[in-house]
XYZ file of C-alpha atoms in Angstrom:
487
model
C -21.339 22.663 5.353
C -18.482 20.948 3.523
C -20.448 19.119 0.839
C -17.561 17.008 -0.461
C -16.968 15.475 2.983
C -20.450 13.933 3.017
C -21.151 10.299 2.155
C -23.604 9.466 -0.627
C -26.380 8.494 1.798
C -25.845 11.805 3.614
C -26.079 13.661 0.291
C -29.282 11.770 -0.508
C -30.776 12.895 2.813
C -29.791 16.545 2.205
C -31.387 16.497 -1.258
C -34.525 14.811 0.084
C -34.846 17.478 2.811
C -34.189 20.230 0.238
C -31.063 21.366 2.106
C -29.017 20.818 -1.078
C -29.742 20.735 -4.791
C -28.128 18.518 -7.410
C -26.363 21.565 -8.841
C -25.010 22.489 -5.373
C -23.476 19.025 -5.007
C -22.010 18.800 -8.509
C -20.577 22.315 -8.368
C -18.945 21.563 -5.005
C -17.170 18.529 -6.458
C -16.170 20.359 -9.630
C -14.693 23.186 -7.528
C -12.851 20.639 -5.376
C -11.420 18.973 -8.497
C -10.247 22.317 -9.883
C -8.547 23.037 -6.557
C -6.937 19.665 -5.745
C -6.639 17.506 -8.869
C -3.298 19.106 -9.777
C -1.833 17.600 -6.595
C -3.545 14.195 -6.570
C -3.532 13.496 -10.330
C -6.444 11.058 -10.056
C -8.193 11.715 -13.394
C -7.240 10.884 -16.978
C -10.350 12.420 -18.579
C -12.324 15.138 -16.803
C -16.014 15.666 -17.547
C -16.595 18.637 -15.238
C -18.298 20.919 -17.803
C -20.549 18.103 -18.941
C -21.328 17.275 -15.300
C -22.496 20.822 -14.536
C -24.827 20.800 -17.562
C -26.148 17.355 -16.654
C -26.772 18.474 -13.055
C -28.830 21.485 -14.201
C -30.877 19.232 -16.474
C -31.502 16.626 -13.739
C -32.403 19.329 -11.193
C -35.027 20.770 -13.556
C -36.523 17.331 -14.220
C -36.572 16.498 -10.501
C -38.458 19.714 -9.771
C -41.007 18.809 -12.456
C -41.330 15.280 -11.088
C -39.962 13.730 -14.298
C -37.098 12.075 -12.383
C -37.770 10.478 -9.001
C -34.739 8.233 -8.374
C -33.024 8.796 -5.019
C -29.553 8.694 -6.590
C -30.325 10.994 -9.514
C -27.659 13.668 -9.787
C -25.145 12.100 -7.390
C -21.631 12.341 -8.934
C -19.295 9.364 -9.459
C -15.819 8.571 -10.821
C -15.153 5.682 -13.231
C -11.934 3.691 -13.532
C -10.640 4.144 -17.072
C -10.928 0.483 -18.106
C -14.733 0.537 -18.317
C -16.186 1.428 -21.700
C -18.083 4.718 -21.810
C -19.919 5.602 -25.011
C -18.528 8.692 -26.724
C -15.830 9.166 -24.060
C -12.213 8.046 -24.141
C -11.441 4.684 -22.536
C -7.646 4.501 -22.397
C -6.785 1.849 -19.772
C -3.978 4.339 -18.946
C -2.072 3.083 -22.001
C -0.536 4.718 -25.051
C -2.107 1.820 -26.966
C -5.615 3.227 -26.315
C -4.680 6.883 -25.898
C -7.301 8.067 -28.403
C -9.809 5.222 -28.257
C -13.419 6.393 -27.876
C -15.774 3.562 -27.003
C -18.853 3.094 -29.233
C -20.837 1.529 -26.354
C -21.281 1.564 -22.579
C -20.207 -1.210 -20.244
C -23.156 -2.858 -18.475
C -22.255 -1.202 -15.149
C -22.203 2.195 -16.892
C -25.656 1.527 -18.360
C -26.880 0.779 -14.843
C -25.509 3.970 -13.288
C -26.843 5.977 -16.256
C -30.307 4.491 -15.636
C -30.090 5.988 -12.132
C -29.092 9.377 -13.615
C -25.817 9.329 -11.694
C -23.401 11.940 -13.051
C -19.880 10.938 -14.135
C -17.185 13.454 -13.201
C -14.618 11.659 -15.349
C -12.412 8.628 -15.993
C -9.889 7.800 -13.291
C -6.201 6.914 -13.532
C -4.927 3.359 -13.077
C -1.960 1.123 -13.716
C -1.760 0.389 -17.444
C -4.322 -2.298 -18.365
C -4.814 -2.762 -14.587
C -1.362 -4.335 -14.207
C 0.295 -2.976 -11.077
C -0.101 -2.234 -7.390
C 0.812 1.442 -7.164
C -0.680 3.405 -10.127
C 2.882 4.258 -11.140
C 2.556 2.237 -14.361
C 0.101 4.622 -16.027
C 1.237 6.083 -19.363
C -0.283 9.462 -18.493
C 0.587 10.334 -14.893
C 1.381 9.002 -11.424
C -1.480 9.362 -8.947
C -0.549 10.355 -5.396
C -1.940 9.329 -2.029
C -4.022 12.111 -0.400
C -2.818 11.035 3.068
C 0.766 11.789 2.007
C 1.485 13.042 -1.512
C 4.919 11.400 -1.477
C 3.354 7.946 -1.189
C 1.549 5.730 -3.703
C -2.237 5.299 -3.546
C -1.959 1.597 -4.357
C -3.209 -0.007 -7.544
C -4.415 -0.708 -10.024
C -7.523 1.285 -8.987
C -5.332 3.952 -7.386
C -7.074 6.811 -9.177
C -10.450 5.637 -7.883
C -9.289 5.217 -4.270
C -7.334 8.496 -4.249
C -10.268 10.432 -5.735
C -12.625 9.156 -3.016
C -10.092 9.789 -0.228
C -9.362 13.312 -1.519
C -13.108 14.121 -1.766
C -12.862 14.620 -5.540
C -15.762 12.170 -5.951
C -18.167 10.783 -3.317
C -17.688 7.237 -4.639
C -16.106 5.438 -7.573
C -16.058 2.220 -9.571
C -12.872 0.169 -9.608
C -11.892 -3.270 -10.861
C -10.180 -6.032 -8.906
C -8.109 -8.796 -10.526
C -5.814 -9.622 -7.605
C -6.588 -6.952 -5.031
C -6.866 -3.836 -7.201
C -9.909 -2.464 -5.340
C -9.006 -3.612 -1.833
C -5.284 -2.757 -1.708
C -5.639 0.905 -2.839
C -8.647 1.257 -0.543
C -6.430 0.104 2.317
C -3.658 2.527 1.340
C -6.104 5.450 1.022
C -8.253 4.781 4.100
C -11.515 4.103 2.237
C -13.857 1.122 1.799
C -13.327 -1.229 -1.154
C -15.528 -4.204 -2.005
C -14.555 -6.993 -4.395
C -17.813 -8.871 -5.134
C -18.122 -12.599 -5.812
C -16.982 -13.482 -9.320
C -20.046 -13.268 -11.568
C -22.174 -11.067 -9.307
C -21.367 -7.926 -11.342
C -21.250 -8.038 -15.149
C -17.835 -7.709 -16.786
C -19.327 -6.758 -20.161
C -17.514 -3.619 -21.304
C -14.659 -3.997 -18.814
C -11.450 -4.123 -20.853
C -10.166 -7.571 -19.967
C -6.915 -8.192 -18.127
C -7.513 -11.716 -16.796
C -11.064 -12.813 -17.595
C -11.424 -15.489 -14.907
C -10.206 -13.120 -12.163
C -11.485 -9.616 -13.074
C -14.393 -8.150 -11.108
C -15.889 -4.637 -10.951
C -16.751 -3.246 -7.522
C -17.350 -0.075 -5.475
C -14.853 2.176 -3.685
C -16.645 4.376 -1.158
C -16.289 6.499 1.963
C -18.223 4.075 4.138
C -19.854 0.636 4.117
C -23.407 1.935 3.635
C -22.390 3.594 0.358
C -20.708 0.356 -0.701
C -23.985 -1.526 -0.207
C -25.918 1.163 -2.107
C -23.570 1.054 -5.119
C -23.532 -2.749 -5.111
C -27.347 -2.655 -5.282
C -27.048 -0.734 -8.545
C -24.319 -2.699 -10.317
C -25.070 -6.282 -9.201
C -27.333 -8.552 -11.197
C -27.525 -10.957 -14.120
C -26.424 -9.772 -17.560
C -27.097 -11.898 -20.625
C -24.174 -10.195 -22.391
C -21.750 -11.759 -19.886
C -21.654 -15.559 -20.018
C -20.029 -15.715 -16.562
C -22.774 -13.586 -15.003
C -24.653 -15.186 -12.100
C -28.408 -15.757 -12.173
C -28.801 -14.978 -8.467
C -31.932 -12.931 -7.616
C -31.446 -9.242 -6.801
C -30.827 -8.385 -3.141
C -31.083 -5.088 -1.257
C -27.683 -5.126 0.438
C -28.494 -2.104 2.608
C -30.938 -4.301 4.557
C -28.033 -6.492 5.688
C -26.448 -3.617 7.658
C -27.773 -4.575 11.091
C -24.934 -3.342 13.356
C -24.859 -6.690 15.147
C -22.214 -9.433 15.011
C -23.214 -11.382 18.111
C -22.469 -15.051 17.460
C -20.692 -14.354 14.160
C -17.856 -16.876 13.714
C -14.680 -15.194 12.496
C -11.656 -17.253 11.501
C -8.190 -15.675 11.672
C -5.675 -17.569 9.481
C -2.278 -17.565 11.211
C -0.412 -17.765 7.877
C -1.639 -14.249 6.969
C 0.027 -12.799 10.074
C 3.467 -14.332 9.624
C 6.740 -13.165 8.120
C 6.528 -10.141 5.841
C 3.550 -8.512 7.582
C 4.456 -5.140 9.095
C 4.336 -5.088 12.927
C 2.102 -2.008 13.080
C -0.318 -3.683 10.655
C -0.384 -6.768 12.925
C -0.998 -4.635 16.012
C -3.836 -2.744 14.371
C -5.465 -5.995 13.224
C -5.086 -7.428 16.729
C -6.957 -4.429 18.137
C -9.661 -4.989 15.516
C -9.952 -8.629 16.585
C -10.349 -7.539 20.208
C -13.054 -5.075 19.150
C -14.958 -7.868 17.405
C -14.747 -9.926 20.601
C -16.213 -6.989 22.545
C -19.029 -6.817 19.986
C -19.922 -10.458 20.593
C -18.265 -12.212 17.647
C -16.559 -15.559 18.165
C -12.912 -15.414 17.080
C -10.685 -18.387 16.437
C -7.230 -18.772 14.937
C -6.880 -21.503 12.339
C -4.629 -22.662 9.514
C -5.350 -21.571 5.935
C -2.245 -22.605 4.073
C -2.904 -20.905 0.719
C -0.817 -17.730 0.734
C 2.486 -19.424 -0.101
C 1.297 -20.799 -3.432
C -1.691 -18.574 -4.247
C 0.598 -15.731 -5.376
C 2.468 -17.907 -7.898
C -0.813 -19.459 -9.059
C -2.354 -16.027 -9.515
C 0.512 -14.609 -11.582
C 0.660 -17.655 -13.879
C -3.101 -17.581 -14.563
C -3.326 -13.774 -14.764
C -0.371 -13.416 -17.123
C -1.541 -16.289 -19.335
C -4.975 -14.708 -19.699
C -3.445 -11.253 -20.224
C -1.266 -12.635 -23.015
C -4.391 -13.944 -24.727
C -6.618 -10.907 -24.053
C -4.070 -8.317 -25.146
C -3.423 -10.096 -28.440
C -6.197 -7.955 -29.978
C -4.106 -4.799 -29.610
C -2.140 -5.180 -32.841
C -2.244 -1.790 -34.578
C -4.666 -3.017 -37.212
C -8.110 -2.353 -35.786
C -8.776 0.446 -33.293
C -5.558 1.119 -31.418
C -2.298 3.010 -31.742
C -0.322 2.121 -34.892
C 3.379 2.670 -35.496
C 4.159 5.133 -38.285
C 7.295 3.411 -39.595
C 6.895 -0.065 -41.032
C 7.664 -2.052 -44.169
C 5.343 -5.025 -43.759
C 2.556 -6.507 -41.632
C 4.927 -8.212 -39.227
C 6.650 -4.899 -38.504
C 3.284 -3.248 -37.767
C 2.584 -5.841 -35.085
C 6.062 -5.779 -33.600
C 6.659 -2.022 -33.577
C 3.134 -1.086 -32.506
C 3.217 -3.328 -29.466
C 6.829 -2.392 -28.639
C 6.084 1.331 -28.777
C 2.623 1.393 -27.151
C 2.844 -1.109 -24.281
C 4.648 -0.143 -21.068
C 7.320 -2.277 -19.429
C 5.017 -3.978 -16.892
C 2.480 -4.951 -19.561
C 5.254 -6.347 -21.765
C 6.663 -8.267 -18.810
C 3.325 -9.946 -18.094
C 2.584 -10.693 -21.752
C 5.963 -12.401 -22.122
C 5.493 -14.412 -18.943
C 1.966 -15.392 -19.998
C 3.030 -16.393 -23.497
C 5.825 -18.505 -22.030
C 3.573 -20.462 -19.638
C 1.114 -21.149 -22.473
C 3.770 -22.242 -24.943
C 4.287 -25.783 -26.160
C 6.224 -27.829 -23.637
C 5.435 -25.502 -20.723
C 1.616 -25.448 -20.716
C 1.280 -28.584 -18.558
C 4.149 -27.646 -16.254
C 2.835 -24.152 -15.488
C -0.660 -23.195 -16.653
C -2.310 -26.582 -16.151
C -0.578 -26.987 -12.773
C -1.711 -23.499 -11.727
C -5.315 -24.382 -12.535
C -4.998 -27.523 -10.420
C -3.616 -25.488 -7.515
C -6.481 -23.044 -8.033
C -8.907 -25.871 -7.248
C -6.843 -26.653 -4.149
C -7.121 -23.006 -3.007
C -10.900 -23.083 -3.521
C -11.165 -26.291 -1.515
C -9.078 -24.859 1.340
C -11.396 -21.847 1.575
C -14.478 -24.081 1.387
C -13.150 -26.079 4.339
C -12.674 -22.852 6.298
C -16.208 -21.659 5.556
C -17.684 -24.877 6.915
C -16.578 -23.584 10.312
C -16.476 -19.774 9.962
C -18.816 -17.115 8.580
C -16.014 -14.658 7.836
C -12.238 -14.884 7.464
C -10.259 -11.870 8.746
C -6.824 -10.905 7.368
C -4.737 -7.805 6.663
C -5.567 -6.235 3.289
C -1.917 -5.452 2.625
C 1.281 -6.501 4.422
C 2.278 -2.820 4.715
C 0.840 0.672 4.603
C 1.328 2.814 1.481
C 4.974 2.951 0.430
C 6.979 5.864 -0.999
C 6.703 6.711 -4.692
C 9.401 5.015 -6.775
C 10.604 2.575 -4.113
C 9.149 -0.584 -5.710
C 8.381 0.342 -9.314
C 11.785 -0.940 -10.458
C 11.518 -4.172 -8.470
C 8.644 -6.227 -9.947
C 8.928 -9.121 -7.483
C 8.719 -6.798 -4.482
C 5.716 -5.067 -6.089
C 3.992 -8.419 -6.685
C 4.374 -9.283 -2.987
C 2.180 -6.254 -2.167
C -0.756 -8.420 -3.325
C 0.007 -11.447 -1.182
C -2.999 -10.977 1.122
C -5.527 -10.369 -1.639
C -4.811 -12.603 -4.662
C -6.124 -15.845 -3.142
C -9.618 -14.281 -2.980
C -9.639 -13.753 -6.764
C -8.189 -17.198 -7.410
C -11.125 -18.686 -5.459
C -13.738 -16.243 -6.858
C -14.808 -15.082 -3.377
C -16.161 -11.748 -2.093
C -13.994 -9.600 0.184
C -14.112 -6.105 1.609
C -11.328 -3.844 2.870
C -12.151 -1.326 5.566
C -9.815 0.992 7.486
C -9.067 -0.228 11.013
C -6.418 2.229 12.219
C -3.301 4.196 11.294
C 0.429 3.680 11.775
C 2.750 6.032 13.680
C 3.104 8.239 10.566
C -0.670 8.554 10.315
C -1.042 6.308 7.242
C -4.203 4.163 7.126
C -4.198 0.398 7.697
C -6.775 -1.843 6.041
C -8.536 -4.952 7.344
C -9.870 -7.547 4.900
C -13.017 -9.559 5.559
C -13.507 -12.547 3.243
C -16.785 -14.404 2.782
C -17.945 -17.550 1.032
C -19.387 -17.163 -2.468
C -22.336 -14.755 -2.655
C -22.150 -13.926 1.065
C -21.809 -10.176 0.476
C -24.551 -9.552 3.042
C -22.472 -11.220 5.769
C -19.225 -9.368 5.090
C -20.999 -6.043 4.600
C -22.708 -6.368 7.985
C -19.455 -7.454 9.673
C -17.688 -4.446 8.145
C -20.545 -2.066 8.975
C -20.716 -3.153 12.626
C -16.960 -2.638 13.053
C -17.129 0.720 11.256
C -19.884 1.939 13.587
C -17.846 0.855 16.610
C -14.538 2.556 15.771
C -15.825 5.530 13.710
C -12.645 5.768 11.628
C -13.813 8.682 9.452
C -14.643 10.783 12.504
C -11.245 10.210 14.078
C -8.895 10.189 11.074
C -8.789 12.284 7.913
C -6.136 12.771 5.203
C -3.803 15.677 5.970
C -4.321 16.775 2.374
């Protein structure tokens, strides 16, 4: 039995039937990390020794009946922008290279309550700014399907770790596609929940009105299980929704008969790779076979959603990253003559080029004389984007698009061309602008064997609908049984 190939719900079943112990599972993942992490480079901070000790402790308590939770002892990976008490939280930046958080993020508290074991903190683009995980200060994560290609970003470490079987599931964050796009590139399932469904307390902020924590998993069932744990109201987050708790696993009915799926023609136009289009067309045909009602329609948001997203995101990043000044808890330059030099040199030395680029753009659009022309206008267009989606959801239950216009690209090919890199998010950013839920699931591979992702978008708080639509498709094509990374 290859333990690390199993999904979380399969691991649960093995533990329940006493075919595996918690220590068996944790040791298998630790061994896998020791064998493969040097190639994938998915982790910033490893907690393998701590995980083994924790597993022994949980196993003993389970045997005594002191712990009864079904997820107790299951390992997980955490994107390194979520605060973890007593453990480094670096955001993949020199600025926070030695920062140890004094508290846990709300999502970390929730997984700790379930006695889930963290295997470590996962690599990402610095402060979650990027689409390839090449902008990390520490290392460049590689795609397990082809080590010469990027895993996507900014949650590239999370997606690569799941795809490479270094963790059974992981937490990522999504500001403009940072869960869904790397999930597409790495052939795994990535869910971006509705804004406010999952608490952002303890998530190091990039763009506060766009950021959302969500699961990256091997299959849709695991995604529903992890969402069950992390979703829910949090009084420490003023944007947190008061919606009652739902068991999302009960929505997985393997039936889409009568489901109305809208396919926006603008998301299949110029710039979308032909093999991606073909794979999505086959997926559409599969949905028709399964009894869903498919209709093409116009959703004219993609052309201005990208510009809107980058204005809002950069403006909020400029504000949020103002706290990293070398005075309080971050890196501080060693050579300075006055307070002004501390600020200037610290930020110049500790921020990477992409972070500086976005701070400068954000500061510009918020500056006197430009605020109305850019930031205010972007917020007005944001309302327009929301309204366009709302119109679509009056007619359709789900909107189907590509997750990314291409499959994973070669390392280094876009990192020096910011505009080309930004276009990698063109299919995903409008979802964050509108605060909607969306899931990316693999729907095929290209001629080189690289995975292609399909995005299913729902109206606000319709996670049950998109999870069932994704689950039904997953059961029909059985992607994991037919395709595996060559790694």
